[in-house]
mmCIF file of C-alpha atoms in Angstrom:
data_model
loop_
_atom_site.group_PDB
_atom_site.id
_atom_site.type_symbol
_atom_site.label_atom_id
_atom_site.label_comp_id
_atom_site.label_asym_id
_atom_site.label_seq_id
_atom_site.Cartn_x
_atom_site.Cartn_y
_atom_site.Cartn_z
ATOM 1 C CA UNK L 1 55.375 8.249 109.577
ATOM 2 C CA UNK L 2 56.518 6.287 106.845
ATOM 3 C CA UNK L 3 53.353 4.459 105.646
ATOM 4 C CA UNK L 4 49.536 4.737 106.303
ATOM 5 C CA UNK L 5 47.180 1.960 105.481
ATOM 6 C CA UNK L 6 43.578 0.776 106.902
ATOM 7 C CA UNK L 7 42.724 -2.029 108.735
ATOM 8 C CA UNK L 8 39.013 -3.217 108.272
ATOM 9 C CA UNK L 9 37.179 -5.650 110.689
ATOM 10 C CA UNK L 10 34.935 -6.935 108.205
ATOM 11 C CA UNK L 11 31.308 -6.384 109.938
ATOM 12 C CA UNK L 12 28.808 -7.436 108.106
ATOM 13 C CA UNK L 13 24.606 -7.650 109.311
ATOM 14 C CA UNK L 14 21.543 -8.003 107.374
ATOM 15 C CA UNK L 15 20.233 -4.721 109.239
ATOM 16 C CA UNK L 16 18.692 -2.508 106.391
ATOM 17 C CA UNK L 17 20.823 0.348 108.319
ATOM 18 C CA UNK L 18 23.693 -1.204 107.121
ATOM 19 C CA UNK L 19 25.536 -1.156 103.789
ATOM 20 C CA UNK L 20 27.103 -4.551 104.660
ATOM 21 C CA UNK L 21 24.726 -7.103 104.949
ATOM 22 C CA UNK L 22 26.133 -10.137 103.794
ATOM 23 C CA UNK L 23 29.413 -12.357 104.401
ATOM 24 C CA UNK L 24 29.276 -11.957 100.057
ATOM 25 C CA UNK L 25 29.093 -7.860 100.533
ATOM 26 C CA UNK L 26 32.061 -7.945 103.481
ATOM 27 C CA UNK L 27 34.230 -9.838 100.995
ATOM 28 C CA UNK L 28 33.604 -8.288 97.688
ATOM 29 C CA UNK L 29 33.487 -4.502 99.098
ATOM 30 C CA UNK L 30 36.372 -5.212 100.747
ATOM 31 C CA UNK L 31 38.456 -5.914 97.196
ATOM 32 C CA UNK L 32 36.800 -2.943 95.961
ATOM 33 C CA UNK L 33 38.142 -1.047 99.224
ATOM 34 C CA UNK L 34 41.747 -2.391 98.525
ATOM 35 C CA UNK L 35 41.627 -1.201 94.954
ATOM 36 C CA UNK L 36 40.136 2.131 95.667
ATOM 37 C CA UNK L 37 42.628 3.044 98.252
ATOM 38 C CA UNK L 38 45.841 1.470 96.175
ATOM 39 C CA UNK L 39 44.080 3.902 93.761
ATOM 40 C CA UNK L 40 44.558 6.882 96.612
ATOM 41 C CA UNK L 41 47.931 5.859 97.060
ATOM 42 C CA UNK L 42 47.266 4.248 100.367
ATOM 43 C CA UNK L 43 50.219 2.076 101.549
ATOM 44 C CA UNK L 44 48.703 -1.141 102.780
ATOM 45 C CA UNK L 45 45.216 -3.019 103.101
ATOM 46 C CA UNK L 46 44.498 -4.646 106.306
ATOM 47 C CA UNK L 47 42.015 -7.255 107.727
ATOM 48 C CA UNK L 48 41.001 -8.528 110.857
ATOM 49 C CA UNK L 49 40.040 -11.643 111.329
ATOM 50 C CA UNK L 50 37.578 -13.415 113.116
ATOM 51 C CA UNK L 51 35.878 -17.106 113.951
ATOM 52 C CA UNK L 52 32.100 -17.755 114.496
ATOM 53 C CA UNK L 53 30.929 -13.801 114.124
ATOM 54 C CA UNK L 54 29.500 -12.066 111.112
ATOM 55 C CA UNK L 55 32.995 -10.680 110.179
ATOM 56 C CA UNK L 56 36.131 -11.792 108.018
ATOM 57 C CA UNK L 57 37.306 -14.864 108.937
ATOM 58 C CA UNK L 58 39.355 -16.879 106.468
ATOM 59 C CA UNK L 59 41.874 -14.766 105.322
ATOM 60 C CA UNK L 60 43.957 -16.304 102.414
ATOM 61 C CA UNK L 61 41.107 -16.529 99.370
ATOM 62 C CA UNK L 62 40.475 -12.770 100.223
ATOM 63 C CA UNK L 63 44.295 -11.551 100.871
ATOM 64 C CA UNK L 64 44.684 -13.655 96.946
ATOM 65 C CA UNK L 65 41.986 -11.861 95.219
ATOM 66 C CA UNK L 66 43.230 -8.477 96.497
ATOM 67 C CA UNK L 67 46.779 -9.353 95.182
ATOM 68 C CA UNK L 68 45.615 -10.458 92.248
ATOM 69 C CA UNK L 69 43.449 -7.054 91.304
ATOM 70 C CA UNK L 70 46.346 -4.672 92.671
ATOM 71 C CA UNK L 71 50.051 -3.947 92.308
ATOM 72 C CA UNK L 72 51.752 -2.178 94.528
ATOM 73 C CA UNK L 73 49.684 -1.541 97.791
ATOM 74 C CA UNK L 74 50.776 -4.020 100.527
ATOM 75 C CA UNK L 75 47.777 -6.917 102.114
ATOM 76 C CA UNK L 76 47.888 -8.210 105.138
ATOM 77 C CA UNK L 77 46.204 -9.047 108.714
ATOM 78 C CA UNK L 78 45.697 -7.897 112.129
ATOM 79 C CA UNK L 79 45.288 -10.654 113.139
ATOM 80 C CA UNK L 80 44.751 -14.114 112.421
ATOM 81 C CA UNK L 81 44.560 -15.903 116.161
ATOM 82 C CA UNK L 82 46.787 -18.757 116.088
ATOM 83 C CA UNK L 83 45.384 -20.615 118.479
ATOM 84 C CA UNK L 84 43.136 -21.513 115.718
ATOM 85 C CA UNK L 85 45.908 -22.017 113.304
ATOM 86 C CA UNK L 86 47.661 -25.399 111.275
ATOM 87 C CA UNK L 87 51.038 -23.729 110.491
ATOM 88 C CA UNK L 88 52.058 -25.888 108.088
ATOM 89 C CA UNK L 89 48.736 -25.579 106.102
ATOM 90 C CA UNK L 90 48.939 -21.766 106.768
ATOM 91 C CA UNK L 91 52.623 -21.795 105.337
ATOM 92 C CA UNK L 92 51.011 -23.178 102.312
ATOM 93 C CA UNK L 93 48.245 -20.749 102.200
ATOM 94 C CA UNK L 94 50.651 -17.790 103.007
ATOM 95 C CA UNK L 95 52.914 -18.464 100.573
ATOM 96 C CA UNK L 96 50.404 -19.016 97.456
ATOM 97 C CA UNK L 97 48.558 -15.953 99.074
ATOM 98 C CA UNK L 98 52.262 -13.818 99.022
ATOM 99 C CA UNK L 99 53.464 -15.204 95.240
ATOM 100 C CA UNK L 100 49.910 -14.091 93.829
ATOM 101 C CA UNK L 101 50.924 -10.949 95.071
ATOM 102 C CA UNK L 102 54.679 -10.739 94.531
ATOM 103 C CA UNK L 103 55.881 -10.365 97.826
ATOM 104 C CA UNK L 104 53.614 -8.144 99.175
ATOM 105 C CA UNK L 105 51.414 -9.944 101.688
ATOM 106 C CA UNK L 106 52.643 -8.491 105.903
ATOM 107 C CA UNK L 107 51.269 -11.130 107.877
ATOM 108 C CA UNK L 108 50.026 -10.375 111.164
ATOM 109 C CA UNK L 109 49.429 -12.631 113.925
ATOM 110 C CA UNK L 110 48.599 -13.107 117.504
ATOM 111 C CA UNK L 111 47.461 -15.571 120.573
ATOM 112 C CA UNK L 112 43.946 -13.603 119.480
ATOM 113 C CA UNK L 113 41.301 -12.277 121.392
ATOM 114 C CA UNK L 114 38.393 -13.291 123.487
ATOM 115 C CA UNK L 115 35.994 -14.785 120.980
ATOM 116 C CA UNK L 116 32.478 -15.582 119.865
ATOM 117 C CA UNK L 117 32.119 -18.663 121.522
ATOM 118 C CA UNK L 118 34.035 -20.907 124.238
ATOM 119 C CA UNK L 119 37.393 -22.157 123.353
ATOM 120 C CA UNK L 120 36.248 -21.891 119.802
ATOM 121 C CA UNK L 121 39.952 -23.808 118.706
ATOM 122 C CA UNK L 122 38.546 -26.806 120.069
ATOM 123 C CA UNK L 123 36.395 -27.134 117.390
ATOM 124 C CA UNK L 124 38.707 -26.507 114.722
ATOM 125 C CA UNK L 125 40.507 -29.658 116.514
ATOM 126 C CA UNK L 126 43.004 -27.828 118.461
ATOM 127 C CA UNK L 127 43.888 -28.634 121.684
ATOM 128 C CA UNK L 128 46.434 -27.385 124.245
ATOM 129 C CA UNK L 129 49.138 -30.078 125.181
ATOM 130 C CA UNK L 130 49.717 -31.155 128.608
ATOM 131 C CA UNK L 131 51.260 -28.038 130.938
ATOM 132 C CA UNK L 132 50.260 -25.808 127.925
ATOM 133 C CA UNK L 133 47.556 -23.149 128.355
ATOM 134 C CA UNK L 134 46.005 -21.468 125.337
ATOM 135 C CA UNK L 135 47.870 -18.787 124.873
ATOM 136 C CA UNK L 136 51.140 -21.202 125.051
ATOM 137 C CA UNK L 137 49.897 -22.966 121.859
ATOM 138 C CA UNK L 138 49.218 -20.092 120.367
ATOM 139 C CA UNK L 139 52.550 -19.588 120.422
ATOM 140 C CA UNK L 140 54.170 -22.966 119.751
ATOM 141 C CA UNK L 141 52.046 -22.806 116.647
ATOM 142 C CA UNK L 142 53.729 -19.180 115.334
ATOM 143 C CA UNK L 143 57.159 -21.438 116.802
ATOM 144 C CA UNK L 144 56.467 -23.912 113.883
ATOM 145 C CA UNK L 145 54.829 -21.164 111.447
ATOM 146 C CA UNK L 146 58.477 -19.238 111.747
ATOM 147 C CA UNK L 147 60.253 -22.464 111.806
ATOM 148 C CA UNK L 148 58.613 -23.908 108.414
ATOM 149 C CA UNK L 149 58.803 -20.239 106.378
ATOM 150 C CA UNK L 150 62.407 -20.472 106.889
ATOM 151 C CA UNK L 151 62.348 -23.421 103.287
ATOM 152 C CA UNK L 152 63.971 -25.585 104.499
ATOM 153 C CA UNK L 153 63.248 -29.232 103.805
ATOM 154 C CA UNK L 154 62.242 -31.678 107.105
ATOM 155 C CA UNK L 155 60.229 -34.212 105.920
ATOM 156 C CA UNK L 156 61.089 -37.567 104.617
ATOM 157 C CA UNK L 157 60.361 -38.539 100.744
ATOM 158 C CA UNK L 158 58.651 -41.327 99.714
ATOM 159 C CA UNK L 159 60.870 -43.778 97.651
ATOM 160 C CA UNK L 160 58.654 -44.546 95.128
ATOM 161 C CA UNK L 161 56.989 -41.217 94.688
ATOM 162 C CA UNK L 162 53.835 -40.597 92.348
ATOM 163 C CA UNK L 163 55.953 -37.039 90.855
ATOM 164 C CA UNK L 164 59.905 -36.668 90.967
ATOM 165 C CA UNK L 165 60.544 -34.739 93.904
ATOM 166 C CA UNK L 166 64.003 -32.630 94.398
ATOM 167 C CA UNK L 167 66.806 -34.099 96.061
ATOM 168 C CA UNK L 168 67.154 -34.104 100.083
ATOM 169 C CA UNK L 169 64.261 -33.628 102.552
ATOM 170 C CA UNK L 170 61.297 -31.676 101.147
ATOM 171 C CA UNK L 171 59.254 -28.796 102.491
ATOM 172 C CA UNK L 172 55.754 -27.628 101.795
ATOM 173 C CA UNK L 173 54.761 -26.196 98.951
ATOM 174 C CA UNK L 174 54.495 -23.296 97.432
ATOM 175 C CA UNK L 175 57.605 -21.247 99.309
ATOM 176 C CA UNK L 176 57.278 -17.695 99.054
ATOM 177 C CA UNK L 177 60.791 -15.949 99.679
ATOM 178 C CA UNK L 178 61.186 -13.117 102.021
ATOM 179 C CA UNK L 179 57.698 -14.026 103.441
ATOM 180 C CA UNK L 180 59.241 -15.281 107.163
ATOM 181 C CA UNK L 181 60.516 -11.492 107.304
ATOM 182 C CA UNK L 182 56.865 -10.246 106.927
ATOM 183 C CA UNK L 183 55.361 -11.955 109.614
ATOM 184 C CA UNK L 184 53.953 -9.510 112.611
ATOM 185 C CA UNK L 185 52.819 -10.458 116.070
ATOM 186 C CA UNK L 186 49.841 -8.387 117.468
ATOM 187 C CA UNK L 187 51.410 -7.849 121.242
ATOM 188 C CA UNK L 188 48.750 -7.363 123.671
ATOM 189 C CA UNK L 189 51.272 -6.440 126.652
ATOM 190 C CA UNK L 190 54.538 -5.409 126.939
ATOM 191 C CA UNK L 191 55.794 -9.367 127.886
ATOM 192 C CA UNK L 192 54.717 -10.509 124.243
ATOM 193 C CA UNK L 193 56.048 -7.551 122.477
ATOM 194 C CA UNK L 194 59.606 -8.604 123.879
ATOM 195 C CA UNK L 195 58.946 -12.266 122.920
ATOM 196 C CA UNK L 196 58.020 -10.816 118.960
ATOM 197 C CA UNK L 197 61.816 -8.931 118.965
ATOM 198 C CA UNK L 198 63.528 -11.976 120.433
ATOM 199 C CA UNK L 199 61.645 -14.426 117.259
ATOM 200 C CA UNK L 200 62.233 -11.572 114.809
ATOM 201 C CA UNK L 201 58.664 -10.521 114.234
ATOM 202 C CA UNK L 202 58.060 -7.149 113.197
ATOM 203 C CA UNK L 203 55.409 -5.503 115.783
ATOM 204 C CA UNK L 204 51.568 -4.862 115.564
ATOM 205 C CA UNK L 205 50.315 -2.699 118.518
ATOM 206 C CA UNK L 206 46.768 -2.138 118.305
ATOM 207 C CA UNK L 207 43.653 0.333 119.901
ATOM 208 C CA UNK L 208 44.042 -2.173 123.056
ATOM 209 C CA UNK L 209 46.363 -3.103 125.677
ATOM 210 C CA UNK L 210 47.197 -4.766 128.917
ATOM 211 C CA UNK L 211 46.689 -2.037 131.340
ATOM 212 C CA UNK L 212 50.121 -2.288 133.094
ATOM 213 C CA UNK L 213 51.048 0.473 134.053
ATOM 214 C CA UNK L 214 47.562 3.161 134.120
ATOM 215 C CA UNK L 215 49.568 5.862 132.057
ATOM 216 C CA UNK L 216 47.312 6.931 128.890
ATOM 217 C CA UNK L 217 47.119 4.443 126.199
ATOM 218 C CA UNK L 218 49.329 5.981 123.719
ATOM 219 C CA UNK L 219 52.194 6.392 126.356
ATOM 220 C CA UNK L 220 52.052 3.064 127.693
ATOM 221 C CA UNK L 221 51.967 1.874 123.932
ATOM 222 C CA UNK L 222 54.786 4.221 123.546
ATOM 223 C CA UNK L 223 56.246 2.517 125.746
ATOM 224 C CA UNK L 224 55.862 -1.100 124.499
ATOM 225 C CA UNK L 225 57.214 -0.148 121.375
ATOM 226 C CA UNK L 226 60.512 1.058 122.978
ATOM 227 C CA UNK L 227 60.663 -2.489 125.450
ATOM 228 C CA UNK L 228 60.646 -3.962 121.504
ATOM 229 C CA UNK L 229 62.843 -2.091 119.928
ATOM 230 C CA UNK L 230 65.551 -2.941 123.065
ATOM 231 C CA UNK L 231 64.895 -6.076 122.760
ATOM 232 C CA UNK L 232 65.000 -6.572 119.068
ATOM 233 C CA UNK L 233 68.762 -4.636 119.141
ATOM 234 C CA UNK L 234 69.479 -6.906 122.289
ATOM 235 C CA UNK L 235 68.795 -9.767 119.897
ATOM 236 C CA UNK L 236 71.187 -8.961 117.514
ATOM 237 C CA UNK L 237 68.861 -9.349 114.180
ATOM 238 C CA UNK L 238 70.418 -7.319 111.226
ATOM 239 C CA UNK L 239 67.702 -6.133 110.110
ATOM 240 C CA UNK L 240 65.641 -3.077 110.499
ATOM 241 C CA UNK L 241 62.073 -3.828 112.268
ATOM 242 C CA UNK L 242 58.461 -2.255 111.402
ATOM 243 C CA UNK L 243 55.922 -1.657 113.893
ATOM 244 C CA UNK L 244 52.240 -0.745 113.465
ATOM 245 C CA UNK L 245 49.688 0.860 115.272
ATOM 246 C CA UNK L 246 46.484 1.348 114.586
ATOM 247 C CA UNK L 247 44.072 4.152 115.262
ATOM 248 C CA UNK L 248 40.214 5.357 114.705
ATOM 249 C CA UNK L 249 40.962 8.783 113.080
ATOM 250 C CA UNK L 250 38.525 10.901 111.423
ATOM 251 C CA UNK L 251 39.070 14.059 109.640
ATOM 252 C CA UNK L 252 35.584 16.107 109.977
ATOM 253 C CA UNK L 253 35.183 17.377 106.140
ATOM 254 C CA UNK L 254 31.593 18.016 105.963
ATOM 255 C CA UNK L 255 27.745 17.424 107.626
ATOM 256 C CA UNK L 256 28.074 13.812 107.010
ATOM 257 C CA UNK L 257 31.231 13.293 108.807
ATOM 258 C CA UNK L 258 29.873 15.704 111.516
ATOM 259 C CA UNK L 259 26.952 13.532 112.158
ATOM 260 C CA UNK L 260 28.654 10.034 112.191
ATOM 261 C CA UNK L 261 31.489 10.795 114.473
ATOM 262 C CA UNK L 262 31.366 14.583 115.973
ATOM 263 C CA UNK L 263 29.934 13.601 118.917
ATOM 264 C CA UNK L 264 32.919 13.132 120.783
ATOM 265 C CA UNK L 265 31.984 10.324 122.292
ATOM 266 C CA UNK L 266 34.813 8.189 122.347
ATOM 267 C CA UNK L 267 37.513 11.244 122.837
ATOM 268 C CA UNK L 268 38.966 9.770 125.541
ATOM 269 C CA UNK L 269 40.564 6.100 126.744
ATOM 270 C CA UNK L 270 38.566 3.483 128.193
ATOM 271 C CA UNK L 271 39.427 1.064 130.907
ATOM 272 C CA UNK L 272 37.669 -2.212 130.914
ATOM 273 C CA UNK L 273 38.248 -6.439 131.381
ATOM 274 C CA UNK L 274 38.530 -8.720 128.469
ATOM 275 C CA UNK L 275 38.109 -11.422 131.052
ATOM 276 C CA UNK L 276 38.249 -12.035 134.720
ATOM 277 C CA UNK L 277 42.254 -10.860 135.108
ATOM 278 C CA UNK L 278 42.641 -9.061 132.021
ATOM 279 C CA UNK L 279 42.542 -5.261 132.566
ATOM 280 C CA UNK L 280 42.755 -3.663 129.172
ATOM 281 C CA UNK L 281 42.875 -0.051 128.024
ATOM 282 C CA UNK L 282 40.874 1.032 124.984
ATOM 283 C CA UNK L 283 42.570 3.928 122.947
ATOM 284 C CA UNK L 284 40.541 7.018 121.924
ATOM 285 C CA UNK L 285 39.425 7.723 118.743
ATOM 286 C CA UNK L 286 40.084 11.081 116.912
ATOM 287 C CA UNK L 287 38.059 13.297 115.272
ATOM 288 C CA UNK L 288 38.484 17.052 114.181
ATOM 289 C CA UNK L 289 39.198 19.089 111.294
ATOM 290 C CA UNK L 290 41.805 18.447 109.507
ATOM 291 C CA UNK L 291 43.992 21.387 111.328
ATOM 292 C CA UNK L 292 43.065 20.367 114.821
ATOM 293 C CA UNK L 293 43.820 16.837 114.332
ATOM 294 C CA UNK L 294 46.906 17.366 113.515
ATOM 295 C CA UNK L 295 47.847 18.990 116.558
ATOM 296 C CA UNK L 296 46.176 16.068 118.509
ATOM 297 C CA UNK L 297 48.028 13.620 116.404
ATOM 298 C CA UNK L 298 51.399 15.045 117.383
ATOM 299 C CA UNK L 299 50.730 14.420 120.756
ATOM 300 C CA UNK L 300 50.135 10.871 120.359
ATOM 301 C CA UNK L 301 53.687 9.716 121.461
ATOM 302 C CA UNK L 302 52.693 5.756 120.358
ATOM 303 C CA UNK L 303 51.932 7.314 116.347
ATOM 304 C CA UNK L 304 55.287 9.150 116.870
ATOM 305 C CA UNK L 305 57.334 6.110 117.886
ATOM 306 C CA UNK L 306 55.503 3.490 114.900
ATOM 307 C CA UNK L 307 56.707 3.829 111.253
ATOM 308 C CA UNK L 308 53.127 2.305 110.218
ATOM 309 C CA UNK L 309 49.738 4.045 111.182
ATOM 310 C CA UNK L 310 47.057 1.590 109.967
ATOM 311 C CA UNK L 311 43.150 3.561 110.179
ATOM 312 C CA UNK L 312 40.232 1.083 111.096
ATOM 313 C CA UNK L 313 37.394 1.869 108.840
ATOM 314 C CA UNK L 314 33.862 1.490 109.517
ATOM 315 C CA UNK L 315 33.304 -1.099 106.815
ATOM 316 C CA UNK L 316 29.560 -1.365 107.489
ATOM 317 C CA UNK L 317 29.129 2.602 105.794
ATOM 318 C CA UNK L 318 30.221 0.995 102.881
ATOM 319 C CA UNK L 319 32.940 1.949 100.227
ATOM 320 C CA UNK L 320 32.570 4.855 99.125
ATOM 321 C CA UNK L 321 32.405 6.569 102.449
ATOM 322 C CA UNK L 322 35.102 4.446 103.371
ATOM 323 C CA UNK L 323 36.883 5.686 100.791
ATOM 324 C CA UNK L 324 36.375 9.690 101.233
ATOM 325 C CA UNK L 325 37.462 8.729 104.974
ATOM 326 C CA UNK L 326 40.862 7.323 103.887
ATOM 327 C CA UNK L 327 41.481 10.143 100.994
ATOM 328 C CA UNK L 328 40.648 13.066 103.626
ATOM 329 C CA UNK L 329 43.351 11.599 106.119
ATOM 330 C CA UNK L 330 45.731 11.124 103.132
ATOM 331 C CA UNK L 331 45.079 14.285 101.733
ATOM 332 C CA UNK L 332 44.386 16.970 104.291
ATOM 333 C CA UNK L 333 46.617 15.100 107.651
ATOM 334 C CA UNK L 334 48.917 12.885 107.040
ATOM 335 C CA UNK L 335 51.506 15.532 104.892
ATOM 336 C CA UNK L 336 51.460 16.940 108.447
ATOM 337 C CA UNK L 337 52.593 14.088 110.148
ATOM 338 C CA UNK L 338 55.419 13.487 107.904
ATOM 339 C CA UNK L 339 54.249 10.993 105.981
ATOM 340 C CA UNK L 340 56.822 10.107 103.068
ATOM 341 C CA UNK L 341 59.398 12.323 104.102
ATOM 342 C CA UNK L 342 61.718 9.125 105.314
#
């Protein structure tokens, strides 16, 4: 395990039970997350997003602020649907977001989930073209994402231009290098994972999956990221690829911890429908002491196969907590796992 990050969702409710109660407090306490676990030595800072829910949802003015208060630790998503997406807009936005940085912003995307609302694209003016379903123009949208990030010029100048513009055909602006080798597809099946390695996306694999096979979630996973990997070498790319997965994982330190998650209740996967013919398994959560997690965590064939382990945080305990949860994995489980060695 090479690097461990956490990927927040972003919740945010004016219950008085939570600590989160405003789109402000999701976006501010999650800078002050990024810094504190940068602080911790945490490798990377994640976020979900989301469209018509009390979560995250625009990405870039947060993933800029972060790389503008921290140095080192890498930002990024899991995932921004791109069904939803204007990839020439989001090149722009991705590559001020990655310069603000310096190169650090891992950009993950995906067709997306079931949502808030019905065809929620639509009203972001998005439309599928004819013989298209959603999830094809979700991916025609990454085709011209990829395509763009590449820098080089397509469009025709104007003669009489209101600036001097470079010579030849001109591209959007601002171009972040390196960026198009940072991009990550969220692969919801084994089909899509194969279609990231042919494009040269590195992999996110998250808590869910097409059920394809009824095997446990972290071997089918397990699988997935092998189908990738074949298909990535089959592709012939030079370079080396990353893959992610994420997991709920809670080292058990003290009463508090104890009372939010040693229940057990969610020690086991979960088999359920995202929609009318989409049979998804839900990954189990851990949660032990330190020593006993461990041992669980070896077993987890999908954490053995990723070079990336991102955590999902409950964001809505707010940051401290969130921040003893990360330092007690860093500190007391991930050594175990390896983590650094490579």
């Amino acid at each position: 395990m090479k690097k461990i990050g956490f990927l927040s969702f972003g919740h945010w409710t004016p219950s008085p039970q939570s600590a989160t109660r405003s789109a402000a407090d999701a976006l501010l306490q999650s800078i002050d997350l990024a810094v504190a676990a940068e602080e911790l030595g945490a490798d990377g800072a994640y976020f979900r997003v989301h469209h018509f829910a009390r979560q995250l949802s625009s990405p870039f003015p947060l993933l800029a602020a972060i790389g503008a208060k921290t140095h080192s630790i890498e930002i990024g998503t899991g995932v921004i649907d791109m069904r939803y997406e204007n990839p020439l807009y989001m090149a722009e936005d991705a590559g001020a977001a990655d310069l603000i940085a310096g190169g650090r912003l891992q950009l993950g995307i995906s067709r997306g989930s079931p949502e808030q609302v019905i065809d929620g694209w639509r009203y972001f003016g998005y439309a599928p073209s004819e013989g298209e379903n959603e999830s094809d123009m979700a991916r025609r949208h990454t085709e011209v994402l990829l395509d763009v990030l590449r820098g080089e010029g397509f469009a025709k100048p104007n003669p009489q231009p209101m600036f001097p513009n470079p010579p030849g055909l001109l591209r959007p602006e601002p171009y972040s290098e390196g960026l198009r080798e940072r991009i990550w597809w969220g692969a919801g099946s084994n089909a899509t994972a194969v279609w990231a390695a042919k494009l040269g996306m590195n992999l996110q694999s998250s808590t869910l999956k097409d059920d394809e096979t009824g095997e446990p979630f972290h071997i089918q996973q397990a699988k997935q990221i092998r189908a990738y990997r074949d298909a990535w070498a089959e592709a012939g790319h030079t370079r080396t690829p990353r893959v992610s997965v994420s997991r709920s994982i809670f080292a058990l330190m003290d009463d508090l911890d104890r009372m939010y998650f040693g229940a057990g209740r969610n020690d086991s996967d979960k088999v359920g429908f995202l929609d009318e013919k989409t049979r998804a398994i839900f990954g189990r959560s851990y949660a032990a002491e330190p020593d006993k997690l461990v041992k669980q965590l070896k077993q987890d064939e999908a954490i053995a196969e990723a070079d990336t382990l991102l955590l999902t945080v409950p964001n809505q305990l707010g940051v401290e907590y969130n921040v003893h949860v990360i330092e007690s994995i860093l500190k007391h489980v991930a050594p175990a796992m390896g983590w650094r060695d490579a």
